[in-house]
Amino acid sequence: MNLDYQQGVSLFSEIVNMVKDEAIAHQQVVVCSPFIHLYPLAQLTKGTGQVAVGAQNIYFEESGAYTGEVSAAQVKSTGATYVIIGHSERRAYFGEDDEVLSKKVDAALKHGLIPVFCIGETREERESGRYFEVIGAQLKNGIFHLANEDFEKVVLAYEPVWAIGTGLTASPEQAQEVHAFIRNAVAEQYTQDVANDTTILYGGSCNPKNAPDLFSQPDIDGGLIGGASLKSRDFVDIVKVFN
């Protein structure tokens, strides 16, 4: 929840132009903004297949008396093509559980949005050694109900909640361990080919300094960038790691 209307449009304009000029490997970049920015940002990306726009949340109902909520159809109508579902802050601050999140995934797919489905463990879950159990349950209950053809449209994002804004850092080896677990879980639920084709992002305080080591890991396919995305130079420098 950052930036007013004009600030958000200005930042995104900078990012789009910098990506065009500097991201020479044709990386896929998705900017997930507050609802107020979706339409103007989608207009800025027309004709630039390298940059897409997504929302940070949706509600699972189609329409009705749900004051303050925004449906998948409404998000889609702005020109957005992605939506983050199950971000750690939504789980922690708004009590979103796997049952609710699975409905949001279904709603997103129904309306042609690509879900970026977030999973991850808290500090207590990490220190107790239960992180594989927790992440496995989030996958099973939140997204493994999908048929193959629907699951193949989904992007996964691992958020080590204990390493976000806490001063603690997940090492590349710790991140890779969990990403490998996630990919293996996908292979067991679906097929190895589906697992190999699944994009798994890392979302634990990624920045231009640690991105090269993180993205060199075999099962880390990209980043879910938080604070660093508020500075166009930092964000694009992360994107350029894939040049």
PDB file of C-alpha atoms in Angstrom, residues 94-175:
ATOM      1  CA  PHE A  94      -6.578 -10.541   6.897  1.00  0.00           C
ATOM      2  CA  GLY A  95      -6.840 -14.164   7.991  1.00  0.00           C
ATOM      3  CA  GLU A  96      -7.041 -15.614   4.503  1.00  0.00           C
ATOM      4  CA  ASP A  97      -6.861 -19.402   4.781  1.00  0.00           C
ATOM      5  CA  ASP A  98      -6.366 -22.119   2.186  1.00  0.00           C
ATOM      6  CA  GLU A  99     -10.110 -22.583   1.641  1.00  0.00           C
ATOM      7  CA  VAL A 100     -10.591 -18.914   0.766  1.00  0.00           C
ATOM      8  CA  LEU A 101      -7.465 -18.857  -1.373  1.00  0.00           C
ATOM      9  CA  SER A 102      -8.504 -21.904  -3.384  1.00  0.00           C
ATOM     10  CA  LYS A 103     -11.744 -20.087  -4.261  1.00  0.00           C
ATOM     11  CA  LYS A 104      -9.751 -17.036  -5.339  1.00  0.00           C
ATOM     12  CA  VAL A 105      -7.569 -19.213  -7.574  1.00  0.00           C
ATOM     13  CA  ASP A 106     -10.687 -20.658  -9.211  1.00  0.00           C
ATOM     14  CA  ALA A 107     -12.169 -17.190  -9.726  1.00  0.00           C
ATOM     15  CA  ALA A 108      -8.962 -15.877 -11.277  1.00  0.00           C
ATOM     16  CA  LEU A 109      -8.696 -18.749 -13.730  1.00  0.00           C
ATOM     17  CA  LYS A 110     -12.381 -18.507 -14.650  1.00  0.00           C
ATOM     18  CA  HIS A 111     -11.836 -14.933 -15.787  1.00  0.00           C
ATOM     19  CA  GLY A 112      -8.543 -15.474 -17.583  1.00  0.00           C
ATOM     20  CA  LEU A 113      -6.215 -14.100 -14.914  1.00  0.00           C
ATOM     21  CA  ILE A 114      -2.918 -15.833 -14.162  1.00  0.00           C
ATOM     22  CA  PRO A 115      -2.680 -16.524 -10.405  1.00  0.00           C
ATOM     23  CA  VAL A 116       0.631 -15.916  -8.654  1.00  0.00           C
ATOM     24  CA  PHE A 117       0.014 -18.232  -5.711  1.00  0.00           C
ATOM     25  CA  CYS A 118       2.131 -17.494  -2.624  1.00  0.00           C
ATOM     26  CA  ILE A 119       3.262 -20.018  -0.031  1.00  0.00           C
ATOM     27  CA  GLY A 120       5.734 -19.894   2.840  1.00  0.00           C
ATOM     28  CA  GLU A 121       6.447 -20.446   6.499  1.00  0.00           C
ATOM     29  CA  THR A 122       6.700 -18.196   9.558  1.00  0.00           C
ATOM     30  CA  ARG A 123       9.758 -17.974  11.795  1.00  0.00           C
ATOM     31  CA  GLU A 124       8.210 -20.315  14.354  1.00  0.00           C
ATOM     32  CA  GLU A 125       7.406 -22.863  11.650  1.00  0.00           C
ATOM     33  CA  ARG A 126      10.942 -22.601  10.263  1.00  0.00           C
ATOM     34  CA  GLU A 127      12.647 -22.969  13.645  1.00  0.00           C
ATOM     35  CA  SER A 128      10.459 -25.922  14.631  1.00  0.00           C
ATOM     36  CA  GLY A 129      11.450 -27.723  11.434  1.00  0.00           C
ATOM     37  CA  ARG A 130       7.853 -27.900  10.166  1.00  0.00           C
ATOM     38  CA  TYR A 131       8.331 -25.771   7.073  1.00  0.00           C
ATOM     39  CA  PHE A 132       7.990 -28.597   4.551  1.00  0.00           C
ATOM     40  CA  GLU A 133       4.810 -29.738   6.296  1.00  0.00           C
ATOM     41  CA  VAL A 134       3.374 -26.215   6.249  1.00  0.00           C
ATOM     42  CA  ILE A 135       4.243 -25.535   2.614  1.00  0.00           C
ATOM     43  CA  GLY A 136       3.011 -28.949   1.524  1.00  0.00           C
ATOM     44  CA  ALA A 137      -0.345 -28.286   3.191  1.00  0.00           C
ATOM     45  CA  GLN A 138      -0.634 -24.856   1.550  1.00  0.00           C
ATOM     46  CA  LEU A 139      -0.080 -26.452  -1.850  1.00  0.00           C
ATOM     47  CA  LYS A 140      -2.449 -29.346  -1.224  1.00  0.00           C
ATOM     48  CA  ASN A 141      -5.291 -27.301   0.220  1.00  0.00           C
ATOM     49  CA  GLY A 142      -4.891 -24.142  -1.827  1.00  0.00           C
ATOM     50  CA  ILE A 143      -4.055 -25.191  -5.356  1.00  0.00           C
ATOM     51  CA  PHE A 144      -3.581 -28.927  -5.902  1.00  0.00           C
ATOM     52  CA  HIS A 145      -7.312 -29.322  -6.544  1.00  0.00           C
ATOM     53  CA  LEU A 146      -6.704 -27.962 -10.042  1.00  0.00           C
ATOM     54  CA  ALA A 147      -6.675 -30.154 -13.114  1.00  0.00           C
ATOM     55  CA  ASN A 148      -3.417 -30.322 -15.061  1.00  0.00           C
ATOM     56  CA  GLU A 149      -4.507 -27.869 -17.721  1.00  0.00           C
ATOM     57  CA  ASP A 150      -5.450 -25.257 -15.113  1.00  0.00           C
ATOM     58  CA  PHE A 151      -2.436 -25.781 -12.881  1.00  0.00           C
ATOM     59  CA  GLU A 152      -0.153 -25.183 -15.858  1.00  0.00           C
ATOM     60  CA  LYS A 153      -1.437 -21.584 -15.974  1.00  0.00           C
ATOM     61  CA  VAL A 154      -0.357 -20.864 -12.382  1.00  0.00           C
ATOM     62  CA  VAL A 155       2.832 -19.200 -11.119  1.00  0.00           C
ATOM     63  CA  LEU A 156       4.065 -20.181  -7.642  1.00  0.00           C
ATOM     64  CA  ALA A 157       5.931 -17.858  -5.289  1.00  0.00           C
ATOM     65  CA  TYR A 158       7.821 -18.912  -2.162  1.00  0.00           C
ATOM     66  CA  GLU A 159       7.846 -16.324   0.612  1.00  0.00           C
ATOM     67  CA  PRO A 160       9.952 -17.163   3.669  1.00  0.00           C
ATOM     68  CA  VAL A 161       7.869 -14.964   5.950  1.00  0.00           C
ATOM     69  CA  TRP A 162      10.588 -15.027   8.611  1.00  0.00           C
ATOM     70  CA  ALA A 163      12.997 -13.307   6.209  1.00  0.00           C
ATOM     71  CA  ILE A 164      10.723 -10.447   5.129  1.00  0.00           C
ATOM     72  CA  GLY A 165      11.350  -7.161   6.923  1.00  0.00           C
ATOM     73  CA  THR A 166      12.883  -8.894   9.938  1.00  0.00           C
ATOM     74  CA  GLY A 167      16.594  -8.376   9.345  1.00  0.00           C
ATOM     75  CA  LEU A 168      16.966 -12.128   8.840  1.00  0.00           C
ATOM     76  CA  THR A 169      17.979 -13.472   5.452  1.00  0.00           C
ATOM     77  CA  ALA A 170      17.330 -16.749   3.685  1.00  0.00           C
ATOM     78  CA  SER A 171      20.537 -18.003   2.108  1.00  0.00           C
ATOM     79  CA  PRO A 172      20.479 -19.105  -1.538  1.00  0.00           C
ATOM     80  CA  GLU A 173      20.862 -22.680  -0.274  1.00  0.00           C
ATOM     81  CA  GLN A 174      17.865 -22.372   2.058  1.00  0.00           C
ATOM     82  CA  ALA A 175      15.762 -20.898  -0.721  1.00  0.00           C
TER      83      ALA A 175
END
